Amino acid sequence: MLSIFTQMDVFSQSPPALNPPNLNPPLISQDSTSVETDSISLPYNFNNSQSGNLILNNPSEIEVTYDADIDMYIVREKVGGYFVSEPVYMTPSEYQEYSLKKDIQAHYKEKLKAVAGNTAGSADAQKNLLPTYYIKSGLFESIFGGNTIEVNPQGNVQVQLGVLSQTIENPQISERNRKSFTFDFDQQISASINAKVGTRLKVTAAYDTQSTFDFQNLVKLEFNPDTAFSEDDILQKIEVGNVSMPIKNSLVTGAQSLFGLKTKLQFGKTTVTSVFAEQKSQTRTVAAQGGSTINEFEMRATDYDADRHFFLAQAFRDNYDTALENFPLINSQINITKVEVWITNRQASTEDFRNIVGIADLGERLPGNINGTGVTPSAGVQQDPINGANNLGDPFNPNLTAIPNGVREIATVSASLSTFGFSQGTDYSVLENARRLQPSEYTIHPLLGFISLNRRLGESDVLAVAYEYTVTGNSGVFKVGELTSDGIVAPENLVVKLLRSEIINTSVPLWDLMMKNIYSLGAFQMSSEGFRFELLYRDDATGVPTNIFQNSQTAGIPDKTLLNIFSLDNLDQNQFSLPEGDGYFDYVEGITIDSQKGLVIFPTVQPFGESLQPILTAPADAVYIFDELYSNTQSQARNNFQNKDKYFLKGYYKSESANGIPLGAFNVPQGSVTVTSGGRVLLEGVDYVVDYQIGRVQIINPALEASNAPIEVSVENNSVFNLQAKRFIGIDVEHKFSDKLYAGFTFLNLRERPLTQKTLFNAEPINNTIFGLNADYATKVPKFTKWVNYLPNIDTDVESNFSVRGDFAYLIPGSPKQVELEGEATTYLDDFEGAQIPLELK
């Protein structure tokens, strides 16, 4: 039942002091009257707990007065302006004890209601189930600005405790070890604490045992002086734990993900911010233009896209250079109309599978392109690939020797092909349950006769094809291999053309069917706009990659660019022939570029090998020819011929992205993304928005998208897997000369602690220092508005402003002393510690 607690003073004397705080009886003065609402009933005859639908709530209120003459508290029940009960007298000690019990009882009732959650206002009460703690100390209050401690914990703790008992009836195990009894203990904690000490110290902590990364558990202590005196205090702020260091200098990048100590001091008009911490992140920059990402690439000649692109026959490889000699026109009379592609069934697919026999020499006529020693070309057969081009025959042409019938059975394939001197893995391959690829899994070039797979083949995967084609001026349809529509009924084997066997052998002609003139940029949906490709060669004389053969002895070659020499720059921007080139890569879709898959294609089979021989005729220019790239496997050419692997493919491309600019990072720290355009820092929420969870920037300013201006996005990514400790020291000084002029000085140092004294190549620790200066001046210039109004058809009263900003930065690179040898930073290419393997005589 609701009871009204009214306290009224009728005397001027002060009552005796009562403790503790908030549990004291009301202090009563003669000139003030206060009313307090309380649901706790008074002792004696003040019992107001009745409630119900048929019983009205008690309308009475309790009035407490203090009589200084008799040193007693007088408690009376009152309805309206009339007293309705006899007064109750209490001594100060009795009233103090009564008030304490009343407050304790009210506190527990409030918490019980919060836990139950079935009353009005319980949601607010649930936010703080812990009481406020009080510290009675003047020193404590002077430091923290108050004498209270508030702790608000949230979260849950789950503890699982069990036992694991196991009995093994194994006679080979001893009797003692057949039974085992262990405890199974597991705990999961997801908790956060927000604490406040006085008015100046705040403590924030979050911890979750299920966190994927350690940086998701945050701890921070923040000390702020009182707001009323903060403008005059030297100490403005102290932060300990997860802190950040933003910098106003646009040339100096601060840090957001730091763990350490941060202080902010003020000396008059000068503010000094300093940080001493450990950096938990690294900064990277993403370039974009028109809403698309600009990505740089750099590759070597040995980085061709292996095991994905194959010629369908040796004849297509032999005619490739001639067919593209005058591109974009393709000099080819062949048009492939139907193709079936078979590979090793790694997916255990139960659809579109057959037993196949892939023969490398099927359809080959030229002796130099034939693998088997027992295969001879047939007379009077066209040069193009066709069944019956050699003595393997054509099972569908009775005029030619048929393939032995034994190839139809898996068990007799080897014996049937032994008459030709074939060996499995080199001359032929047998696949049981080979999978036929869907048309969406590959791309065929019908005029040039090569196939591009969407997925790279595995180490021992087999690739075979069967196809039909037509020839210009001939009404016939020519075939290589057997198609599933040819009437060969399962489980009989299909005979098809082998493009790659399970054994890699670079000494047989089958090796030449894999194309080594296509390079993958890792891009998707490229466009000619925003694409740049450069071909460079690093000469030993200078050690610097250049786009010419500057030391070539062949006449006229030093005056040409490598793009022009390698037939990648023979057209102008309108794709008209220009033999000397225009200095730019010829972006011809399907011939030199594949925009959808991000491929760069050279118009010659061996661009760094035999294609250079008729161009570089001087004997001294043989150093530029890299024939070993095509006669060895990719790893062999990369590791064994580094003295010739000096060609670089560099550039950048613009990749379309409808969902914004990807940052290449996840769980990006809040406030760590900086977006600039033309040197101007853009505003978050006005020009762009950031999805920090998935790491993506979306430009929302339509003027920026329409201008097609280049955009740079700088993001700080949490270095999750970096084991090196990074010490970060930063000092930022800002002086306010006036409301119009600001100047600042910045000092940053980032030092990585090496994991070992023997630093590996490309993993060298740093000890870099940056100095920066910045100044900013802004003022109102009303005259600008007047001058503008002098222009015809212009009348404005908008206020004009003038601002100027200047930034300066200087970087001093360095290295930790632990990796220095005789005062110089040292990198170890290989210490050969594992070069010797000792073997004992015994």
mmCIF file of C-alpha atoms in Angstrom, residues 469-787:
data_model
loop_
_atom_site.group_PDB
_atom_site.id
_atom_site.type_symbol
_atom_site.label_atom_id
_atom_site.label_comp_id
_atom_site.label_asym_id
_atom_site.label_seq_id
_atom_site.Cartn_x
_atom_site.Cartn_y
_atom_site.Cartn_z
ATOM 1 C CA TYR A 469 35.143 -28.417 -86.556
ATOM 2 C CA THR A 470 34.509 -27.016 -90.002
ATOM 3 C CA VAL A 471 36.894 -25.474 -92.513
ATOM 4 C CA THR A 472 36.118 -22.433 -94.619
ATOM 5 C CA GLY A 473 35.463 -23.473 -98.212
ATOM 6 C CA ASN A 474 34.786 -27.105 -97.264
ATOM 7 C CA SER A 475 31.336 -28.448 -96.544
ATOM 8 C CA GLY A 476 32.569 -31.382 -94.504
ATOM 9 C CA VAL A 477 32.654 -31.752 -90.718
ATOM 10 C CA PHE A 478 35.930 -33.019 -89.308
ATOM 11 C CA LYS A 479 36.348 -34.805 -86.014
ATOM 12 C CA VAL A 480 39.070 -35.634 -83.484
ATOM 13 C CA GLY A 481 38.210 -38.300 -80.922
ATOM 14 C CA GLU A 482 34.842 -39.843 -80.200
ATOM 15 C CA LEU A 483 31.814 -37.979 -78.911
ATOM 16 C CA THR A 484 29.165 -39.426 -76.635
ATOM 17 C CA SER A 485 26.686 -39.079 -79.516
ATOM 18 C CA ASP A 486 28.711 -41.400 -81.788
ATOM 19 C CA GLY A 487 26.983 -44.564 -80.642
ATOM 20 C CA ILE A 488 29.667 -45.987 -78.338
ATOM 21 C CA VAL A 489 27.568 -47.467 -75.550
ATOM 22 C CA ALA A 490 28.834 -47.668 -71.970
ATOM 23 C CA PRO A 491 30.706 -49.421 -70.452
ATOM 24 C CA GLU A 492 32.810 -49.429 -73.630
ATOM 25 C CA ASN A 493 35.635 -46.895 -73.589
ATOM 26 C CA LEU A 494 35.562 -43.686 -75.580
ATOM 27 C CA VAL A 495 38.756 -42.886 -77.510
ATOM 28 C CA VAL A 496 39.599 -39.197 -77.144
ATOM 29 C CA LYS A 497 42.483 -36.779 -77.662
ATOM 30 C CA LEU A 498 44.834 -36.559 -74.660
ATOM 31 C CA LEU A 499 45.932 -33.027 -73.730
ATOM 32 C CA ARG A 500 47.568 -33.773 -70.387
ATOM 33 C CA SER A 501 48.443 -37.066 -68.715
ATOM 34 C CA GLU A 502 48.910 -37.964 -65.082
ATOM 35 C CA ILE A 503 52.706 -37.850 -65.528
ATOM 36 C CA ILE A 504 54.417 -34.543 -66.381
ATOM 37 C CA ASN A 505 57.198 -35.107 -68.915
ATOM 38 C CA THR A 506 58.737 -32.039 -70.540
ATOM 39 C CA SER A 507 60.638 -34.084 -73.140
ATOM 40 C CA VAL A 508 57.575 -35.240 -75.104
ATOM 41 C CA PRO A 509 55.456 -33.128 -77.524
ATOM 42 C CA LEU A 510 52.449 -33.466 -75.196
ATOM 43 C CA TRP A 511 54.151 -30.917 -72.886
ATOM 44 C CA ASP A 512 53.870 -28.269 -75.609
ATOM 45 C CA LEU A 513 50.051 -28.389 -75.626
ATOM 46 C CA MET A 514 49.907 -26.522 -72.301
ATOM 47 C CA MET A 515 49.908 -22.790 -73.064
ATOM 48 C CA LYS A 516 52.595 -20.762 -71.292
ATOM 49 C CA ASN A 517 51.793 -17.346 -72.749
ATOM 50 C CA ILE A 518 48.784 -16.476 -70.540
ATOM 51 C CA TYR A 519 49.122 -14.618 -67.224
ATOM 52 C CA SER A 520 46.396 -14.272 -64.622
ATOM 53 C CA LEU A 521 46.125 -10.918 -62.815
ATOM 54 C CA GLY A 522 43.675 -12.217 -60.211
ATOM 55 C CA ALA A 523 41.132 -9.675 -61.403
ATOM 56 C CA PHE A 524 37.440 -9.928 -62.206
ATOM 57 C CA GLN A 525 35.396 -7.897 -64.658
ATOM 58 C CA MET A 526 38.145 -5.556 -65.812
ATOM 59 C CA SER A 527 37.703 -2.771 -68.314
ATOM 60 C CA SER A 528 40.018 -0.980 -70.724
ATOM 61 C CA GLU A 529 39.387 2.215 -68.798
ATOM 62 C CA GLY A 530 41.720 2.342 -65.841
ATOM 63 C CA PHE A 531 43.957 -0.486 -67.131
ATOM 64 C CA ARG A 532 47.722 -0.090 -67.482
ATOM 65 C CA PHE A 533 50.201 -2.797 -68.468
ATOM 66 C CA GLU A 534 53.975 -2.455 -68.709
ATOM 67 C CA LEU A 535 56.577 -5.026 -69.729
ATOM 68 C CA LEU A 536 59.987 -4.406 -68.134
ATOM 69 C CA TYR A 537 63.439 -6.017 -68.216
ATOM 70 C CA ARG A 538 66.012 -5.686 -65.464
ATOM 71 C CA ASP A 539 69.420 -5.328 -67.032
ATOM 72 C CA ASP A 540 72.450 -6.520 -65.057
ATOM 73 C CA ALA A 541 74.356 -3.369 -65.993
ATOM 74 C CA THR A 542 71.950 -1.039 -64.182
ATOM 75 C CA GLY A 543 69.895 -3.349 -61.965
ATOM 76 C CA VAL A 544 66.814 -1.209 -62.671
ATOM 77 C CA PRO A 545 63.829 -2.573 -64.643
ATOM 78 C CA THR A 546 63.222 -0.579 -67.843
ATOM 79 C CA ASN A 547 60.776 -0.930 -70.731
ATOM 80 C CA ILE A 548 63.513 -1.224 -73.398
ATOM 81 C CA PHE A 549 66.497 -3.432 -74.221
ATOM 82 C CA GLN A 550 68.881 -0.561 -73.628
ATOM 83 C CA ASN A 551 72.054 -2.651 -74.147
ATOM 84 C CA SER A 552 70.830 -4.632 -77.163
ATOM 85 C CA GLN A 553 73.299 -4.967 -80.045
ATOM 86 C CA THR A 554 70.596 -5.543 -82.677
ATOM 87 C CA ALA A 555 70.023 -2.502 -84.849
ATOM 88 C CA GLY A 556 66.894 -0.516 -83.988
ATOM 89 C CA ILE A 557 65.922 -2.624 -80.961
ATOM 90 C CA PRO A 558 67.037 -0.111 -78.249
ATOM 91 C CA ASP A 559 64.679 2.438 -79.794
ATOM 92 C CA LYS A 560 61.596 0.227 -79.389
ATOM 93 C CA THR A 561 59.600 -0.483 -76.276
ATOM 94 C CA LEU A 562 59.238 -4.052 -75.052
ATOM 95 C CA LEU A 563 55.496 -3.866 -75.673
ATOM 96 C CA ASN A 564 56.205 -3.171 -79.323
ATOM 97 C CA ILE A 565 58.890 -5.876 -79.581
ATOM 98 C CA PHE A 566 56.586 -8.492 -78.037
ATOM 99 C CA SER A 567 53.712 -7.518 -80.414
ATOM 100 C CA LEU A 568 51.593 -6.080 -77.594
ATOM 101 C CA ASP A 569 51.684 -2.535 -79.004
ATOM 102 C CA ASN A 570 51.026 -2.613 -82.737
ATOM 103 C CA LEU A 571 47.731 -0.677 -82.709
ATOM 104 C CA ASP A 572 46.558 2.800 -81.853
ATOM 105 C CA GLN A 573 43.708 3.608 -79.472
ATOM 106 C CA ASN A 574 41.175 2.935 -82.239
ATOM 107 C CA GLN A 575 42.731 -0.494 -82.963
ATOM 108 C CA PHE A 576 44.137 0.550 -86.322
ATOM 109 C CA SER A 577 47.514 -0.836 -87.323
ATOM 110 C CA LEU A 578 50.446 1.230 -86.092
ATOM 111 C CA PRO A 579 53.707 -0.741 -86.501
ATOM 112 C CA GLU A 580 55.760 1.554 -84.262
ATOM 113 C CA GLY A 581 53.055 1.499 -81.566
ATOM 114 C CA ASP A 582 51.628 4.299 -79.466
ATOM 115 C CA GLY A 583 53.256 3.310 -76.172
ATOM 116 C CA TYR A 584 50.169 1.642 -74.704
ATOM 117 C CA PHE A 585 49.093 -1.969 -74.364
ATOM 118 C CA ASP A 586 46.746 -3.143 -77.121
ATOM 119 C CA TYR A 587 43.594 -3.989 -75.175
ATOM 120 C CA VAL A 588 41.885 -6.396 -77.598
ATOM 121 C CA GLU A 589 39.234 -8.549 -75.966
ATOM 122 C CA GLY A 590 39.696 -12.278 -76.526
ATOM 123 C CA ILE A 591 43.136 -11.887 -78.121
ATOM 124 C CA THR A 592 45.415 -9.994 -75.746
ATOM 125 C CA ILE A 593 43.046 -9.706 -72.779
ATOM 126 C CA ASP A 594 40.228 -11.587 -71.103
ATOM 127 C CA SER A 595 38.389 -8.989 -69.025
ATOM 128 C CA GLN A 596 35.999 -11.441 -67.375
ATOM 129 C CA LYS A 597 38.722 -13.684 -65.958
ATOM 130 C CA GLY A 598 41.503 -11.087 -65.691
ATOM 131 C CA LEU A 599 43.950 -12.684 -68.163
ATOM 132 C CA VAL A 600 46.744 -11.101 -70.210
ATOM 133 C CA ILE A 601 47.475 -13.119 -73.369
ATOM 134 C CA PHE A 602 50.620 -12.813 -75.482
ATOM 135 C CA PRO A 603 49.973 -13.214 -79.242
ATOM 136 C CA THR A 604 52.877 -15.669 -79.575
ATOM 137 C CA VAL A 605 53.317 -19.187 -78.205
ATOM 138 C CA GLN A 606 56.735 -18.565 -76.652
ATOM 139 C CA PRO A 607 56.976 -14.780 -76.203
ATOM 140 C CA PHE A 608 60.207 -14.904 -74.157
ATOM 141 C CA GLY A 609 61.737 -17.790 -76.126
ATOM 142 C CA GLU A 610 61.685 -18.747 -79.788
ATOM 143 C CA SER A 611 59.548 -15.714 -80.748
ATOM 144 C CA LEU A 612 62.490 -13.424 -79.895
ATOM 145 C CA GLN A 613 65.066 -15.319 -81.947
ATOM 146 C CA PRO A 614 64.203 -13.760 -85.358
ATOM 147 C CA ILE A 615 64.016 -10.290 -83.704
ATOM 148 C CA LEU A 616 67.214 -10.275 -81.611
ATOM 149 C CA THR A 617 69.709 -11.374 -84.230
ATOM 150 C CA ALA A 618 72.922 -10.155 -82.592
ATOM 151 C CA PRO A 619 74.824 -12.983 -80.820
ATOM 152 C CA ALA A 620 75.219 -10.807 -77.698
ATOM 153 C CA ASP A 621 71.428 -10.531 -77.418
ATOM 154 C CA ALA A 622 71.092 -14.220 -76.608
ATOM 155 C CA VAL A 623 71.013 -13.223 -72.933
ATOM 156 C CA TYR A 624 67.513 -11.847 -73.473
ATOM 157 C CA ILE A 625 66.112 -15.157 -74.775
ATOM 158 C CA PHE A 626 64.578 -17.356 -72.070
ATOM 159 C CA ASP A 627 64.086 -20.710 -73.845
ATOM 160 C CA GLU A 628 64.423 -22.604 -70.568
ATOM 161 C CA LEU A 629 61.057 -21.205 -69.486
ATOM 162 C CA TYR A 630 59.296 -23.473 -71.996
ATOM 163 C CA SER A 631 61.498 -26.576 -71.846
ATOM 164 C CA ASN A 632 61.237 -26.965 -68.064
ATOM 165 C CA THR A 633 58.445 -27.083 -65.542
ATOM 166 C CA GLN A 634 57.372 -23.824 -63.980
ATOM 167 C CA SER A 635 59.117 -24.522 -60.674
ATOM 168 C CA GLN A 636 62.325 -25.614 -62.413
ATOM 169 C CA ALA A 637 62.438 -22.489 -64.561
ATOM 170 C CA ARG A 638 61.739 -20.306 -61.518
ATOM 171 C CA ASN A 639 64.363 -21.861 -59.253
ATOM 172 C CA ASN A 640 67.118 -23.058 -61.591
ATOM 173 C CA PHE A 641 67.237 -20.155 -64.057
ATOM 174 C CA GLN A 642 66.954 -17.058 -61.912
ATOM 175 C CA ASN A 643 69.711 -15.423 -63.967
ATOM 176 C CA LYS A 644 67.283 -15.270 -66.905
ATOM 177 C CA ASP A 645 64.057 -14.594 -65.016
ATOM 178 C CA LYS A 646 64.415 -10.822 -65.386
ATOM 179 C CA TYR A 647 61.175 -9.926 -67.152
ATOM 180 C CA PHE A 648 58.524 -8.109 -65.102
ATOM 181 C CA LEU A 649 54.849 -7.641 -65.914
ATOM 182 C CA LYS A 650 53.638 -4.622 -63.940
ATOM 183 C CA GLY A 651 50.628 -2.351 -63.963
ATOM 184 C CA TYR A 652 47.241 -1.813 -62.426
ATOM 185 C CA TYR A 653 43.616 -2.508 -63.260
ATOM 186 C CA LYS A 654 40.258 -1.156 -62.224
ATOM 187 C CA SER A 655 37.863 -3.817 -61.025
ATOM 188 C CA GLU A 656 34.158 -3.089 -60.972
ATOM 189 C CA SER A 657 32.369 -3.471 -57.638
ATOM 190 C CA ALA A 658 28.681 -2.750 -57.257
ATOM 191 C CA ASN A 659 28.774 -3.079 -53.471
ATOM 192 C CA GLY A 660 31.426 -0.458 -52.765
ATOM 193 C CA ILE A 661 35.175 -0.479 -52.309
ATOM 194 C CA PRO A 662 36.477 -3.611 -50.541
ATOM 195 C CA LEU A 663 39.167 -2.888 -47.957
ATOM 196 C CA GLY A 664 40.590 -6.383 -47.878
ATOM 197 C CA ALA A 665 40.123 -6.549 -44.093
ATOM 198 C CA PHE A 666 37.484 -7.579 -41.585
ATOM 199 C CA ASN A 667 36.599 -6.244 -38.133
ATOM 200 C CA VAL A 668 38.147 -2.886 -38.988
ATOM 201 C CA PRO A 669 38.633 -0.641 -35.902
ATOM 202 C CA GLN A 670 36.115 2.183 -35.645
ATOM 203 C CA GLY A 671 37.465 5.490 -36.969
ATOM 204 C CA SER A 672 40.507 3.896 -38.657
ATOM 205 C CA VAL A 673 39.275 4.485 -42.225
ATOM 206 C CA THR A 674 40.382 7.682 -43.972
ATOM 207 C CA VAL A 675 39.079 8.491 -47.465
ATOM 208 C CA THR A 676 40.668 11.207 -49.604
ATOM 209 C CA SER A 677 40.057 12.487 -53.108
ATOM 210 C CA GLY A 678 42.484 14.851 -54.771
ATOM 211 C CA GLY A 679 44.171 15.535 -51.424
ATOM 212 C CA ARG A 680 40.869 16.483 -49.773
ATOM 213 C CA VAL A 681 39.765 14.444 -46.777
ATOM 214 C CA LEU A 682 36.179 13.274 -47.227
ATOM 215 C CA LEU A 683 33.609 13.233 -44.442
ATOM 216 C CA GLU A 684 32.147 9.995 -43.163
ATOM 217 C CA GLY A 685 28.372 9.999 -43.325
ATOM 218 C CA VAL A 686 28.382 12.806 -45.914
ATOM 219 C CA ASP A 687 30.625 11.500 -48.692
ATOM 220 C CA TYR A 688 30.897 7.846 -47.728
ATOM 221 C CA VAL A 689 29.811 5.214 -45.221
ATOM 222 C CA VAL A 690 31.859 2.331 -43.832
ATOM 223 C CA ASP A 691 30.780 -1.180 -42.959
ATOM 224 C CA TYR A 692 33.458 -1.927 -40.370
ATOM 225 C CA GLN A 693 32.337 -5.527 -39.899
ATOM 226 C CA ILE A 694 32.890 -6.758 -43.463
ATOM 227 C CA GLY A 695 35.395 -4.027 -44.435
ATOM 228 C CA ARG A 696 33.741 -2.099 -47.257
ATOM 229 C CA VAL A 697 33.427 1.601 -48.140
ATOM 230 C CA GLN A 698 30.404 2.856 -50.044
ATOM 231 C CA ILE A 699 30.590 6.270 -51.744
ATOM 232 C CA ILE A 700 27.267 8.066 -51.211
ATOM 233 C CA ASN A 701 28.160 11.461 -52.658
ATOM 234 C CA PRO A 702 26.836 11.397 -56.247
ATOM 235 C CA ALA A 703 29.177 14.238 -57.244
ATOM 236 C CA LEU A 704 32.224 12.062 -56.455
ATOM 237 C CA GLU A 705 30.908 9.163 -58.501
ATOM 238 C CA ALA A 706 30.060 11.394 -61.445
ATOM 239 C CA SER A 707 33.462 13.135 -61.395
ATOM 240 C CA ASN A 708 35.323 9.817 -61.788
ATOM 241 C CA ALA A 709 38.015 11.302 -59.550
ATOM 242 C CA PRO A 710 40.602 8.925 -58.024
ATOM 243 C CA ILE A 711 39.850 7.995 -54.413
ATOM 244 C CA GLU A 712 42.323 6.651 -51.858
ATOM 245 C CA VAL A 713 41.126 4.703 -48.840
ATOM 246 C CA SER A 714 43.555 4.218 -45.955
ATOM 247 C CA VAL A 715 42.523 1.512 -43.516
ATOM 248 C CA GLU A 716 44.069 0.141 -40.354
ATOM 249 C CA ASN A 717 43.805 -3.633 -40.258
ATOM 250 C CA ASN A 718 44.233 -5.632 -37.077
ATOM 251 C CA SER A 719 47.374 -7.710 -37.588
ATOM 252 C CA VAL A 720 45.968 -10.886 -36.094
ATOM 253 C CA PHE A 721 48.677 -13.327 -37.026
ATOM 254 C CA ASN A 722 51.674 -11.030 -36.641
ATOM 255 C CA LEU A 723 54.006 -12.391 -33.965
ATOM 256 C CA GLN A 724 56.347 -9.398 -33.985
ATOM 257 C CA ALA A 725 55.823 -6.908 -31.152
ATOM 258 C CA LYS A 726 55.394 -3.343 -32.459
ATOM 259 C CA ARG A 727 56.242 -0.522 -30.065
ATOM 260 C CA PHE A 728 54.523 2.756 -30.919
ATOM 261 C CA ILE A 729 55.613 6.134 -29.502
ATOM 262 C CA GLY A 730 53.817 9.292 -30.563
ATOM 263 C CA ILE A 731 53.824 12.956 -29.534
ATOM 264 C CA ASP A 732 51.455 15.472 -31.099
ATOM 265 C CA VAL A 733 51.768 19.158 -30.158
ATOM 266 C CA GLU A 734 49.158 21.718 -31.219
ATOM 267 C CA HIS A 735 49.352 25.456 -30.524
ATOM 268 C CA LYS A 736 46.425 27.808 -30.951
ATOM 269 C CA PHE A 737 47.654 31.258 -31.946
ATOM 270 C CA SER A 738 44.104 32.516 -32.376
ATOM 271 C CA ASP A 739 40.698 31.273 -33.399
ATOM 272 C CA LYS A 740 41.894 31.490 -37.007
ATOM 273 C CA LEU A 741 45.415 30.060 -36.872
ATOM 274 C CA TYR A 742 46.535 26.645 -35.627
ATOM 275 C CA ALA A 743 49.944 25.001 -35.922
ATOM 276 C CA GLY A 744 51.122 21.542 -34.947
ATOM 277 C CA PHE A 745 54.147 19.299 -34.631
ATOM 278 C CA THR A 746 54.110 15.487 -34.762
ATOM 279 C CA PHE A 747 56.687 12.871 -33.786
ATOM 280 C CA LEU A 748 56.028 9.156 -34.339
ATOM 281 C CA ASN A 749 58.256 6.136 -33.900
ATOM 282 C CA LEU A 750 57.355 2.550 -34.747
ATOM 283 C CA ARG A 751 59.784 -0.193 -33.802
ATOM 284 C CA GLU A 752 59.371 -3.913 -34.406
ATOM 285 C CA ARG A 753 61.079 -6.400 -32.155
ATOM 286 C CA PRO A 754 62.738 -9.083 -34.320
ATOM 287 C CA LEU A 755 61.816 -12.682 -33.687
ATOM 288 C CA THR A 756 65.397 -13.769 -34.272
ATOM 289 C CA GLN A 757 68.724 -12.126 -34.985
ATOM 290 C CA LYS A 758 68.842 -13.826 -38.366
ATOM 291 C CA THR A 759 66.213 -11.856 -40.232
ATOM 292 C CA LEU A 760 64.789 -13.491 -43.329
ATOM 293 C CA PHE A 761 64.450 -11.742 -46.663
ATOM 294 C CA ASN A 762 61.182 -9.764 -47.047
ATOM 295 C CA ALA A 763 60.535 -10.079 -43.294
ATOM 296 C CA GLU A 764 62.900 -7.416 -41.988
ATOM 297 C CA PRO A 765 61.810 -5.564 -38.817
ATOM 298 C CA ILE A 766 61.655 -1.763 -38.928
ATOM 299 C CA ASN A 767 62.540 1.138 -36.658
ATOM 300 C CA ASN A 768 61.050 4.123 -38.481
ATOM 301 C CA THR A 769 60.667 7.698 -37.263
ATOM 302 C CA ILE A 770 58.415 10.364 -38.774
ATOM 303 C CA PHE A 771 58.499 14.112 -38.135
ATOM 304 C CA GLY A 772 55.572 16.231 -39.258
ATOM 305 C CA LEU A 773 54.510 19.879 -39.309
ATOM 306 C CA ASN A 774 51.089 21.257 -40.107
ATOM 307 C CA ALA A 775 49.369 24.635 -40.070
ATOM 308 C CA ASP A 776 45.792 25.693 -40.681
ATOM 309 C CA TYR A 777 44.433 29.202 -41.222
ATOM 310 C CA ALA A 778 40.789 30.084 -41.850
ATOM 311 C CA THR A 779 38.949 33.414 -41.812
ATOM 312 C CA LYS A 780 35.824 35.087 -43.118
ATOM 313 C CA VAL A 781 36.218 37.383 -46.135
ATOM 314 C CA PRO A 782 33.023 39.404 -46.768
ATOM 315 C CA LYS A 783 34.671 41.169 -49.699
ATOM 316 C CA PHE A 784 34.660 37.949 -51.702
ATOM 317 C CA THR A 785 30.874 38.011 -51.690
ATOM 318 C CA LYS A 786 30.818 41.605 -52.899
ATOM 319 C CA TRP A 787 33.310 40.860 -55.674
#
